[in-house]
mmCIF file of C-alpha atoms (C1' of nucleotides) in Angstrom:
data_model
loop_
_atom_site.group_PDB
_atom_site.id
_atom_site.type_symbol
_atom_site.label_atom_id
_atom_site.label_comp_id
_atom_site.label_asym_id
_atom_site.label_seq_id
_atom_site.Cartn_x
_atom_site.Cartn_y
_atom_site.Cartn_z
ATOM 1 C CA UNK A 1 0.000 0.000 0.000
ATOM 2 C CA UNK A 2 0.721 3.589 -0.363
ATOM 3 C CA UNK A 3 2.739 5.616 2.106
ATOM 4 C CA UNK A 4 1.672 8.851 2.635
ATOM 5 C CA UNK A 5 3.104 12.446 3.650
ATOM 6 C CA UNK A 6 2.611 15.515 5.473
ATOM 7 C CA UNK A 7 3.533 18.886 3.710
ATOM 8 C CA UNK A 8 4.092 21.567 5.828
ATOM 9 C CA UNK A 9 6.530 24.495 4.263
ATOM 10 C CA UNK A 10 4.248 26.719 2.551
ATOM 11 C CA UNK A 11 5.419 29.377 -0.318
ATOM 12 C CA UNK A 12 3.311 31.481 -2.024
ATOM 13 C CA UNK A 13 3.937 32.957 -5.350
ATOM 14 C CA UNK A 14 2.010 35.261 -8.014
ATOM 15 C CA UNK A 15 1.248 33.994 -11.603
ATOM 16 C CA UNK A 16 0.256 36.304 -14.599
ATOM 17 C CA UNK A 17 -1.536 34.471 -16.903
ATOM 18 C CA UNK A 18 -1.976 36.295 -20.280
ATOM 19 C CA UNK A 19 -5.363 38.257 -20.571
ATOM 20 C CA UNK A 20 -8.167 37.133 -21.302
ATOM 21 C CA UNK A 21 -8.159 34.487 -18.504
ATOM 22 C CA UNK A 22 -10.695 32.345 -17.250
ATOM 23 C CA UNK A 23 -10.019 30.823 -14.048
ATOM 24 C CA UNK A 24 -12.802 28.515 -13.590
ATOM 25 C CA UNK A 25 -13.541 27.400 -17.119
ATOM 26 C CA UNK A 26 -9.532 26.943 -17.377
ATOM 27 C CA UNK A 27 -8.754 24.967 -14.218
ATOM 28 C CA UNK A 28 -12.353 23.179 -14.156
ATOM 29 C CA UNK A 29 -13.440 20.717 -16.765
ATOM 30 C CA UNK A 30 -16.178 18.830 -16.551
ATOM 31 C CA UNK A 31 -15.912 16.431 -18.465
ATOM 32 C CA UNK A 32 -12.777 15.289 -17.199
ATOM 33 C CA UNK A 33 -13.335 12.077 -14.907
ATOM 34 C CA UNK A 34 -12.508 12.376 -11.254
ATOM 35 C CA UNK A 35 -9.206 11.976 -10.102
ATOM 36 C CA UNK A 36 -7.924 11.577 -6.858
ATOM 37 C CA UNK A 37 -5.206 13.880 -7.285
ATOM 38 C CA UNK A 38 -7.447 17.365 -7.400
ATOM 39 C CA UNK A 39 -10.486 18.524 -6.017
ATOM 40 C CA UNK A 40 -11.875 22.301 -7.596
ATOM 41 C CA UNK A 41 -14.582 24.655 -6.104
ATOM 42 C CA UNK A 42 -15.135 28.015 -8.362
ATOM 43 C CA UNK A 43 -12.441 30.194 -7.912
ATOM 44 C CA UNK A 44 -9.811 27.116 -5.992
ATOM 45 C CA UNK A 45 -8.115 24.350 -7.343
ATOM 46 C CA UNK A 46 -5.953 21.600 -5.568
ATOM 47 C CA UNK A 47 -3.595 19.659 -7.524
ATOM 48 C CA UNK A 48 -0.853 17.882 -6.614
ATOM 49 C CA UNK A 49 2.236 17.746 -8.554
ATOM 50 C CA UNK A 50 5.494 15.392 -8.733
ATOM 51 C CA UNK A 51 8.011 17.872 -10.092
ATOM 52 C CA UNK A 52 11.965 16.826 -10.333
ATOM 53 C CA UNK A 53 11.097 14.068 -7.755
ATOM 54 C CA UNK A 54 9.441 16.704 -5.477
ATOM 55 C CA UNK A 55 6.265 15.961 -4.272
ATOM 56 C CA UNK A 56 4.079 19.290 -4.408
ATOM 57 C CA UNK A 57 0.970 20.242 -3.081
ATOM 58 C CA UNK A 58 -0.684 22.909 -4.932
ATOM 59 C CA UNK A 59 -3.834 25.702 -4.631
ATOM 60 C CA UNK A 60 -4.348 27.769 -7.247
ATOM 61 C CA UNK A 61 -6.624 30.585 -6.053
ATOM 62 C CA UNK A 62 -8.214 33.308 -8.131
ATOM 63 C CA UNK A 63 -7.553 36.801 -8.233
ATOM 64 C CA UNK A 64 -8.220 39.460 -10.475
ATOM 65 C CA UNK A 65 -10.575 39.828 -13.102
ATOM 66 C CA UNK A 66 -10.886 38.382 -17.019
ATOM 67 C CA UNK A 67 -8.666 41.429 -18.720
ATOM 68 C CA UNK A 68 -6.197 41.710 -15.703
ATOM 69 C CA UNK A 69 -5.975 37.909 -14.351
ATOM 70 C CA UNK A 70 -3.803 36.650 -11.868
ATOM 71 C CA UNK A 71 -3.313 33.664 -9.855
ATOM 72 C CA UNK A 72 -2.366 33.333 -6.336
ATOM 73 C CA UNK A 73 -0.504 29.959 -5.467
ATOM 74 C CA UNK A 74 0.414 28.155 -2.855
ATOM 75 C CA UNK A 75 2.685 25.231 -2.854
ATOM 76 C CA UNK A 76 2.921 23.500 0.114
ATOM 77 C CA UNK A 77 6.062 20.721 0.378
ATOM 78 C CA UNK A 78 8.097 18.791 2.998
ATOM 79 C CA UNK A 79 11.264 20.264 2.549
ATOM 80 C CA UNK A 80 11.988 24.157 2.375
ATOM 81 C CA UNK A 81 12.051 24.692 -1.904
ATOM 82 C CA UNK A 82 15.071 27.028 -2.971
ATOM 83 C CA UNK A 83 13.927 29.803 -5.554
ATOM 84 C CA UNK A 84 15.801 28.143 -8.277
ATOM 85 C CA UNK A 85 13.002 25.260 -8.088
ATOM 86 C CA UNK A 86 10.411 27.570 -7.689
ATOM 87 C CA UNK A 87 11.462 29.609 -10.926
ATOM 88 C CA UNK A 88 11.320 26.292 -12.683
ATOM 89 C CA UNK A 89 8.067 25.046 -11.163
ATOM 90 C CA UNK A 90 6.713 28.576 -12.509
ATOM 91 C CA UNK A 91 7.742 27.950 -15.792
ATOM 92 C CA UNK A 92 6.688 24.487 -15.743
ATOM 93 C CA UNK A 93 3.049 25.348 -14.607
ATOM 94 C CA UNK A 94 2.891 28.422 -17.250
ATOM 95 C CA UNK A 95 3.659 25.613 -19.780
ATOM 96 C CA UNK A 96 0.952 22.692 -18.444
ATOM 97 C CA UNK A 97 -1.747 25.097 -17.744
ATOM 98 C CA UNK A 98 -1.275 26.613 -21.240
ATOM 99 C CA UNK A 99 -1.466 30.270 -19.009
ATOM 100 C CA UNK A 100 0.527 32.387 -21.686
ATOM 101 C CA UNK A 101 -1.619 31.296 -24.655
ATOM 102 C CA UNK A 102 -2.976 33.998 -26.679
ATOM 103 C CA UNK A 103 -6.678 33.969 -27.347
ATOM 104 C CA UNK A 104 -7.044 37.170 -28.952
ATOM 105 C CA UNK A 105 -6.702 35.687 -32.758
ATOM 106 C CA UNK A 106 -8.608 33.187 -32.113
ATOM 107 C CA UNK A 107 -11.525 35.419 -30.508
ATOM 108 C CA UNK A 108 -11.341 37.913 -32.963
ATOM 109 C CA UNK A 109 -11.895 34.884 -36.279
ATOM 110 C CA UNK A 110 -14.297 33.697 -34.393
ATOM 111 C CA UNK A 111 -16.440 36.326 -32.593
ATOM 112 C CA UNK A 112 -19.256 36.418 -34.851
ATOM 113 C CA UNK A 113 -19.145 32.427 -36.076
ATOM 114 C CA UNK A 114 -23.067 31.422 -35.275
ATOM 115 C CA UNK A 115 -22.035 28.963 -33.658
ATOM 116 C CA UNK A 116 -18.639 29.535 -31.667
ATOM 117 C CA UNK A 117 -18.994 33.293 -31.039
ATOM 118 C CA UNK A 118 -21.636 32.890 -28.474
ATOM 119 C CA UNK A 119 -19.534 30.063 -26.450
ATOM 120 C CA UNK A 120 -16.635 32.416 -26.577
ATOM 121 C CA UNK A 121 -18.188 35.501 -25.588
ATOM 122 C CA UNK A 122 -19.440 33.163 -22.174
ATOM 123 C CA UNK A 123 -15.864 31.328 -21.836
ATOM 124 C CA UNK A 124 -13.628 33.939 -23.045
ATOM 125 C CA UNK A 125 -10.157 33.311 -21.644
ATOM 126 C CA UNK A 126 -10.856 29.565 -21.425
ATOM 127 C CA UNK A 127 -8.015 27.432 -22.546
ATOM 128 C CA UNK A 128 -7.488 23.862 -22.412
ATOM 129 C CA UNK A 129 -5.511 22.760 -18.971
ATOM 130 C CA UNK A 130 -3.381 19.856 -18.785
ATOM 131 C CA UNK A 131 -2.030 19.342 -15.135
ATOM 132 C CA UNK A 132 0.031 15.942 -15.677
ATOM 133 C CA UNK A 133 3.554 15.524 -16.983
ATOM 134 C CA UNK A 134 3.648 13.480 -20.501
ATOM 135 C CA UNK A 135 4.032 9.971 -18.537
ATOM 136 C CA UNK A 136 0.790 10.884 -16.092
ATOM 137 C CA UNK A 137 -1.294 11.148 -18.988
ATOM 138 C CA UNK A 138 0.123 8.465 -20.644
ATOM 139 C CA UNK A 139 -0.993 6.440 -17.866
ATOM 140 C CA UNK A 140 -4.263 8.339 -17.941
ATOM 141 C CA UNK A 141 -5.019 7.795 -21.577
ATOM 142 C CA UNK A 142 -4.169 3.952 -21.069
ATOM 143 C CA UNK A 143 -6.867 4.161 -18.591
ATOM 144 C CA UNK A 144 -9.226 5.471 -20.337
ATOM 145 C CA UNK A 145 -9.147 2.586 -23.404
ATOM 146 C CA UNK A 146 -11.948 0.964 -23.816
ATOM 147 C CA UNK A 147 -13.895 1.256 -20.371
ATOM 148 C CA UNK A 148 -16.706 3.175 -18.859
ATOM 149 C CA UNK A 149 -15.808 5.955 -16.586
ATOM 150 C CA UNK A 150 -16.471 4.616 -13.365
ATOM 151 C CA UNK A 151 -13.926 2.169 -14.200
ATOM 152 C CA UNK A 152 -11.829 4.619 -14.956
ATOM 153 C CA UNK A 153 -11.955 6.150 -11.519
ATOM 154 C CA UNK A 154 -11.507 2.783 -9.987
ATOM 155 C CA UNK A 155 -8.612 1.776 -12.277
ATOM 156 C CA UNK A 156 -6.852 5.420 -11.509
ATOM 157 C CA UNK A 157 -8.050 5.099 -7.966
ATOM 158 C CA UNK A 158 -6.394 1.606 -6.993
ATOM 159 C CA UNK A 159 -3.243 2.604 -9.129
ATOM 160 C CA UNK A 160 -2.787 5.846 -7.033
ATOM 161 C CA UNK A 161 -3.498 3.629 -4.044
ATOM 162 C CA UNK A 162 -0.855 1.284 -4.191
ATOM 163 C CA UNK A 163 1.840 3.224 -6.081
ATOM 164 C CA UNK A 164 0.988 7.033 -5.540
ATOM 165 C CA UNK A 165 1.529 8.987 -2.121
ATOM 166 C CA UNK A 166 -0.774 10.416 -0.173
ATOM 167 C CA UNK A 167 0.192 14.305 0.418
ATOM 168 C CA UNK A 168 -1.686 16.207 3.219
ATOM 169 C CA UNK A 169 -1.381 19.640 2.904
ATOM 170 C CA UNK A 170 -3.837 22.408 3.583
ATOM 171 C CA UNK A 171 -6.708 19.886 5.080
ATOM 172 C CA UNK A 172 -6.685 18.247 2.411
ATOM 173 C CA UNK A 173 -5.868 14.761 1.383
ATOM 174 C CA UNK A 174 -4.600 13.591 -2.220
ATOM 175 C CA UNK A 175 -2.605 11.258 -4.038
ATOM 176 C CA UNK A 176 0.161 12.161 -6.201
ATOM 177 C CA UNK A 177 1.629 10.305 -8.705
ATOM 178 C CA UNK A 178 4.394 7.901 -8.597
ATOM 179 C CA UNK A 179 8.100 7.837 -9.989
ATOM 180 C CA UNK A 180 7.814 5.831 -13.059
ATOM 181 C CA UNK A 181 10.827 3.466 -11.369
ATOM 182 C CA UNK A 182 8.278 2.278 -8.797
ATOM 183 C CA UNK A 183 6.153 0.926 -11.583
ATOM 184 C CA UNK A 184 8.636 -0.147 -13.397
ATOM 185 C CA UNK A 185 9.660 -2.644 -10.241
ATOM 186 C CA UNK A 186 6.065 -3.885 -10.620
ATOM 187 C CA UNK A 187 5.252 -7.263 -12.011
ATOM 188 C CA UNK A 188 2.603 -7.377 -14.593
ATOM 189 C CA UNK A 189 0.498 -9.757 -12.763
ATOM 190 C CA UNK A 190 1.029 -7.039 -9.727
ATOM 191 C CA UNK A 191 -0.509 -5.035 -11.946
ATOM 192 C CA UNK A 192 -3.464 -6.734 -13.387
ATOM 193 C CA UNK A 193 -4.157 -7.715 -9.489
ATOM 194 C CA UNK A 194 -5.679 -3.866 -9.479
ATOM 195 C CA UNK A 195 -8.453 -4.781 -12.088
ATOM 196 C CA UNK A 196 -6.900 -3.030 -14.888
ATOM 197 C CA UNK A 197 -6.944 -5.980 -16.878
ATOM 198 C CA UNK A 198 -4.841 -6.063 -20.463
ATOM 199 C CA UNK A 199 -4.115 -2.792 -19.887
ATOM 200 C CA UNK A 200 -1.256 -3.534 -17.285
ATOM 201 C CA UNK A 201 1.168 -4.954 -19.997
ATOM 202 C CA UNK A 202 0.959 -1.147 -21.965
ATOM 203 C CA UNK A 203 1.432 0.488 -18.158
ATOM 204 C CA UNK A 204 4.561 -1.401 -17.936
ATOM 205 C CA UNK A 205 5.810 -0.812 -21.416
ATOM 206 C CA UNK A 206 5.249 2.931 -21.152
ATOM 207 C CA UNK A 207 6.523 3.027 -17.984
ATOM 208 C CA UNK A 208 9.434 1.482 -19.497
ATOM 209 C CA UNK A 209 10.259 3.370 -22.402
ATOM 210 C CA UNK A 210 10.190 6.331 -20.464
ATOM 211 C CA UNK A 211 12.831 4.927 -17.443
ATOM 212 C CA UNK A 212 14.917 3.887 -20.168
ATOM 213 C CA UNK A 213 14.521 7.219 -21.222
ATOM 214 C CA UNK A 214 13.577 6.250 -25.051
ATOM 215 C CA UNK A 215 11.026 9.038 -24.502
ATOM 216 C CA UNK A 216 11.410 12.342 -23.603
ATOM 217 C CA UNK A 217 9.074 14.584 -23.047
ATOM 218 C CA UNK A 218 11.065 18.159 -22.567
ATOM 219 C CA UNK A 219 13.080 16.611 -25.871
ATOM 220 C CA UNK A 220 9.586 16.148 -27.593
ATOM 221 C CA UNK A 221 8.094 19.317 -26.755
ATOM 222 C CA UNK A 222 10.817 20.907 -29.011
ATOM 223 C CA UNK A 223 10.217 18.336 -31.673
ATOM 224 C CA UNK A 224 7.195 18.561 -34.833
ATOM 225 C CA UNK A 225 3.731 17.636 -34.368
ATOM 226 C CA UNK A 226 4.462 14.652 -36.799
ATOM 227 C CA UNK A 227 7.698 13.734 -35.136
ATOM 228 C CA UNK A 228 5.941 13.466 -31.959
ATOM 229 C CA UNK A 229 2.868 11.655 -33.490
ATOM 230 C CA UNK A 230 5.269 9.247 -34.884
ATOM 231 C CA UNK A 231 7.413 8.668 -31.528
ATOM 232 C CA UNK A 232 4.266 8.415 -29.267
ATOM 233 C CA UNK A 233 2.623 6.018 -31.746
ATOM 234 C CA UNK A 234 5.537 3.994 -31.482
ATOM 235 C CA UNK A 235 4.486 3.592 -27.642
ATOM 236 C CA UNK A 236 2.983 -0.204 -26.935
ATOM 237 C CA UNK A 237 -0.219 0.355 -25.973
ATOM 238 C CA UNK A 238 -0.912 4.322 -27.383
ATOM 239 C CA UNK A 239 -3.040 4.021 -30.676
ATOM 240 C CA UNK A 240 -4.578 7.445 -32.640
ATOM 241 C CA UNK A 241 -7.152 7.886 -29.853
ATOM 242 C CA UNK A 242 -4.883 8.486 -27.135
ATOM 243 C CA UNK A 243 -2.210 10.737 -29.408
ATOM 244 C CA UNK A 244 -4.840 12.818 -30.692
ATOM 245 C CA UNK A 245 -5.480 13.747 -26.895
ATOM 246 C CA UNK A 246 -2.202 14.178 -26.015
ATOM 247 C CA UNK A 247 -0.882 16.500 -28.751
ATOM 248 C CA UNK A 248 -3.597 18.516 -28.164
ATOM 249 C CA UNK A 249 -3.614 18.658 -24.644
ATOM 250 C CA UNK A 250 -0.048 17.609 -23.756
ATOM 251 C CA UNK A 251 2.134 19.315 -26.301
ATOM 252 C CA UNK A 252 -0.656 22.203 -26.775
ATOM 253 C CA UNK A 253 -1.090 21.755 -30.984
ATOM 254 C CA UNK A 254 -4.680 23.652 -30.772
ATOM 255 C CA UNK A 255 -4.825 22.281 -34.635
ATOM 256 C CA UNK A 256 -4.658 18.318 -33.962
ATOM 257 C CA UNK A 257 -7.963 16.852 -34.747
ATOM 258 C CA UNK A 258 -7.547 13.683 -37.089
ATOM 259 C CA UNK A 259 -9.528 10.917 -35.240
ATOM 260 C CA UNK A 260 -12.508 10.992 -33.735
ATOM 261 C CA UNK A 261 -13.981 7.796 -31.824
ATOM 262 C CA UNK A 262 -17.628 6.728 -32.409
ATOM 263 C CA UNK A 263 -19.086 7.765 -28.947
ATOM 264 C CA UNK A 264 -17.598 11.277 -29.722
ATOM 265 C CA UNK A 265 -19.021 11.100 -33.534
ATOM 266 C CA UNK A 266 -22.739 10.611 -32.306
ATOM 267 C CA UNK A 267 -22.236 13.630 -30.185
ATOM 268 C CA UNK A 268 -20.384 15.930 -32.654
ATOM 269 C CA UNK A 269 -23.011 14.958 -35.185
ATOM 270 C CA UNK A 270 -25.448 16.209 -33.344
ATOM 271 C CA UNK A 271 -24.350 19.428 -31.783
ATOM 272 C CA UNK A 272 -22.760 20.216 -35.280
ATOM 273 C CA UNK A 273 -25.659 18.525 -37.871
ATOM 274 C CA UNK A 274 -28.360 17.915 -35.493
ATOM 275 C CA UNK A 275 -28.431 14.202 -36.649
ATOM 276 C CA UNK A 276 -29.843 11.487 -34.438
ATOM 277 C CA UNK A 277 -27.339 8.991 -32.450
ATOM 278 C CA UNK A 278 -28.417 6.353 -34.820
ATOM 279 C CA UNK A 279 -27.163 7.794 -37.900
ATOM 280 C CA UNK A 280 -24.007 9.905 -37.313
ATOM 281 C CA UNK A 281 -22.520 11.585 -40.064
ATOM 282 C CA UNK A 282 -19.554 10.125 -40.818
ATOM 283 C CA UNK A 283 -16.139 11.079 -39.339
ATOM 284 C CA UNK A 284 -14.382 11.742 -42.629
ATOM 285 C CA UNK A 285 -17.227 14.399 -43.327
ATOM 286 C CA UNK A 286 -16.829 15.940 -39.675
ATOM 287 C CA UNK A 287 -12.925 16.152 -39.811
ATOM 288 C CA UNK A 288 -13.282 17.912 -43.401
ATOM 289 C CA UNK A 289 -15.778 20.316 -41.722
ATOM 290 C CA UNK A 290 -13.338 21.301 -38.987
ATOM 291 C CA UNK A 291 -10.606 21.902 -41.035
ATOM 292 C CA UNK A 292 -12.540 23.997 -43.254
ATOM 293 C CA UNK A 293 -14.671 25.592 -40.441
ATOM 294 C CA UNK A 294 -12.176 26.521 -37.938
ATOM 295 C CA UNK A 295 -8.771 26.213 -39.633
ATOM 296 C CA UNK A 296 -5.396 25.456 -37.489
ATOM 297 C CA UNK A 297 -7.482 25.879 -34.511
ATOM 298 C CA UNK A 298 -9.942 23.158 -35.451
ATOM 299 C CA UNK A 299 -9.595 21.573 -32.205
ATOM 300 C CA UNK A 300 -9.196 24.515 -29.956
ATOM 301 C CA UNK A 301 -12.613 25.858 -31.204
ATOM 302 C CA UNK A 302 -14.747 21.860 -30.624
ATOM 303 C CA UNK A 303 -12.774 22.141 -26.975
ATOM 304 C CA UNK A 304 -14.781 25.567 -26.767
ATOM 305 C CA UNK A 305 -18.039 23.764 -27.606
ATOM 306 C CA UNK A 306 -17.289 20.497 -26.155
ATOM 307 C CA UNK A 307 -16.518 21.954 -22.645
ATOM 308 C CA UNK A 308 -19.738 24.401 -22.780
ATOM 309 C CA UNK A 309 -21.911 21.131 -23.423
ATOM 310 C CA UNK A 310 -20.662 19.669 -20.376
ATOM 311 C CA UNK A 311 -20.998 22.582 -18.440
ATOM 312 C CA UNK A 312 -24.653 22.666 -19.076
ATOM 313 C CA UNK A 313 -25.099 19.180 -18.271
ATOM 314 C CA UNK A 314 -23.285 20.064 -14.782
ATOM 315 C CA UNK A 315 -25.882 22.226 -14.293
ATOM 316 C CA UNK A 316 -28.756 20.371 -15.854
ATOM 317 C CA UNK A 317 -28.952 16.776 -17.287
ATOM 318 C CA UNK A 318 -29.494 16.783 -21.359
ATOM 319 C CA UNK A 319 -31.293 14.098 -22.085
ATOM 320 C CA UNK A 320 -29.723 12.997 -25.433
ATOM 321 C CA UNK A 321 -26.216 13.581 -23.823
ATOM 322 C CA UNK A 322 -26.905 10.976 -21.082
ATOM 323 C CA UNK A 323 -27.408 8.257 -23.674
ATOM 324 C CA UNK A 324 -24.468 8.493 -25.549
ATOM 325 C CA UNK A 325 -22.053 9.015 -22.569
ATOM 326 C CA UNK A 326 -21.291 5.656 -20.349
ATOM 327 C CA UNK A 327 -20.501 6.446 -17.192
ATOM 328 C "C1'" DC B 1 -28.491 -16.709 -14.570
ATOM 329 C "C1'" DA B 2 -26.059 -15.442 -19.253
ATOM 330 C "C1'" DT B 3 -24.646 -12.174 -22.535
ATOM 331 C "C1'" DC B 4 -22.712 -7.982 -24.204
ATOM 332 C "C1'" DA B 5 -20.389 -3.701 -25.303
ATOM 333 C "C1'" DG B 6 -17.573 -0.193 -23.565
ATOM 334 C "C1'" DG B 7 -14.390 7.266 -23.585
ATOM 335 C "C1'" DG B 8 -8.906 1.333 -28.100
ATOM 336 C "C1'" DC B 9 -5.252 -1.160 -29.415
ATOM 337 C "C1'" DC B 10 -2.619 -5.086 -31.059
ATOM 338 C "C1'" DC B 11 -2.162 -8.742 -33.985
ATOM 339 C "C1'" DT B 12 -3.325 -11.748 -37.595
ATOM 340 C "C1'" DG B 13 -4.656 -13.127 -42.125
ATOM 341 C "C1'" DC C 1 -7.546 -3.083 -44.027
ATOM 342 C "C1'" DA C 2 -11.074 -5.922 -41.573
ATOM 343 C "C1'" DG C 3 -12.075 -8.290 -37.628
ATOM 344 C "C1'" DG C 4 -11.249 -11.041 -33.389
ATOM 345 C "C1'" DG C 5 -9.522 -10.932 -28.683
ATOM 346 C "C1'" DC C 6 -8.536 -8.673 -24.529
ATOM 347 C "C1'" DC C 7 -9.837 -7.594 -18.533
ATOM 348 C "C1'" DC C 8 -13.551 -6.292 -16.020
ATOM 349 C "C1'" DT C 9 -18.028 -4.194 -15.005
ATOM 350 C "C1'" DG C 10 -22.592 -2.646 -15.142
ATOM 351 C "C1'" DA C 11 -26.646 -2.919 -18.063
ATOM 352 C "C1'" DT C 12 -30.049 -5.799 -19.974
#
DNA sequence: CATCAGGGCCCTG
DNA sequence: CAGGGCCCTGAT
């Protein structure tokens, strides 16, 4: 089982995202499955973080407005943190959280688009947020293949469990994720012991590849879209689903949108063709309406849609949602 | 009780 | 390039 840890050195720095800025709509997604590793409330979000080995605890608190956003956060941590870390935790985060991307192209083109301008004008300064490192959502993504979402959560759950540590830092109790080394010690039947089924031999050949260091992901960042496509492919276990995610959301390419699964065709079908469930139109006609719709940020602009669905079914159940989404 | 498909991917033919 | 198998779970 897990060990688990108490943080208590607490520093507190200032972030400056670039304006516009949407806290909540930035650090909240919901349709993102629950993870053990963050909780959010509007205008708070914990996360915890395993930077350089360091296991962080982190609030991000808002502060500030839309035009003139800032972020207070706190990152709690068992050992004092020297300002050299800090500086490259800052960068790191202003990376992840995608905080320095600039909307205003992208709001202008789009402003008075029938259907995008309205989303835009309620979630301007939203961007797409990606917490983990390129590993963590590896393991994510793995997770994610070809189950429901409650087993999801209980997959992620039991992982965190017996490999993650449990940090408890400002009342709060979550896991954070593990060195890749300590899954890497793992058997495979270890692994499949958690209920994660086939998916434990691609856990411990990602895990793997990355020890061994056959995948970087600072080295990748600098690397094409293709060339990254073509090394993450390479990946036992990571097929077109999962890559499309990850360039997107990983290494940030707003443009990458060149696979779409059948549970998200029914949907896109109907919020972009109002077609019924049972005849979708087809995914080589969506992708060629992206493209031509919404250009190189294709994908950006369905996140803007795709997250403002799900926000109204936080607040409201849509009917014809509920039947296409397992949970 | 049995059967089945699921927020894919690999492998085979 | 089509289609079967894979772990397990909840739905039927």
């Amino acid at each position: 089982m897990s060990k688990s840890l108490f943080l208590e050195k607490k520093r507190v720095i200032e972030l400056v995202p670039r304006a516009p800025f949407n806290f909540d709509a930035t650090m909240h997604k919901p349709d993102h499955f629950p993870s053990a590793d963050n909780e959010w409330k509007p205008g708070i979000r914990w996360q915890t973080m395993l930077w350089q080995k360091v296991p962080l605890g982190l609030k991000f608190e808002k502060r500030g407005t839309i035009d003139e956003p800032r972020i207070s956060l706190s990152i709690w941590s068992r050992d004092e943190l020297s300002r050299g870390f800090l500086d490259n935790l800052t960068d790191e985060i202003n990376y992840r959280y995608n905080l320095q991307l600039d909307l205003n192209k992208f709001n202008r083109r789009f402003k008075d688009d029938p259907q995008l301008g309205a989303v835009i004008n309620r979630w301007k300064g939203m961007r797409p947020m990606n917490y983990s490192s390129l590993y963590e959502y590896l393991i994510i993504a793995i997770v994610l293949q070809n189950a429901t979402v409650r087993r999801s959560v209980n997959m992620m759950q039991a992982l965190f469990e017996n490999y993650g540590t449990l940090l408890l830092y400002n009342g709060k109790e979550l896991y954070c994720f593990w060195e890749p080394k300590v899954i890497n010690r793992a058997t495979e039947q270890e692994l499949r012991d958690l209920k994660i089924g086939y998916r434990a031999k691609s856990i411990k050949r990602v895990t793997e590849a990355i020890v061994r260091g056959g995948i970087n992901e600072f080295e990748l960042r600098k690397k094409s879209k293709e060339e990254q496509r073509k090394a993450l492919l390479g990946l036992y276990g990571i097929g077109p689903a999962s890559v499309g995610y990850i360039l997107f959301d990983v290494f940030h390419h707003m443009d990458e949108l060149n696979y779409i699964s059948p549970w998200k065709q029914k949907i896109y079908s109907k919020l972009f063709f109002d077609t019924e469930p049972d005849e979708p139109v087809s995914t080589d006609r969506l992708l060629e309406f992206f493209k031509e719709r919404f250009g190189k940020y294709r994908m950006l602009a369905v996140h803007y849609i795709w997250e403002d669905l799900f926000w109204k079914r936080k607040n409201g159940a849509i009917e014809w949602l509920e039947k296409l989404i397992r949970l």
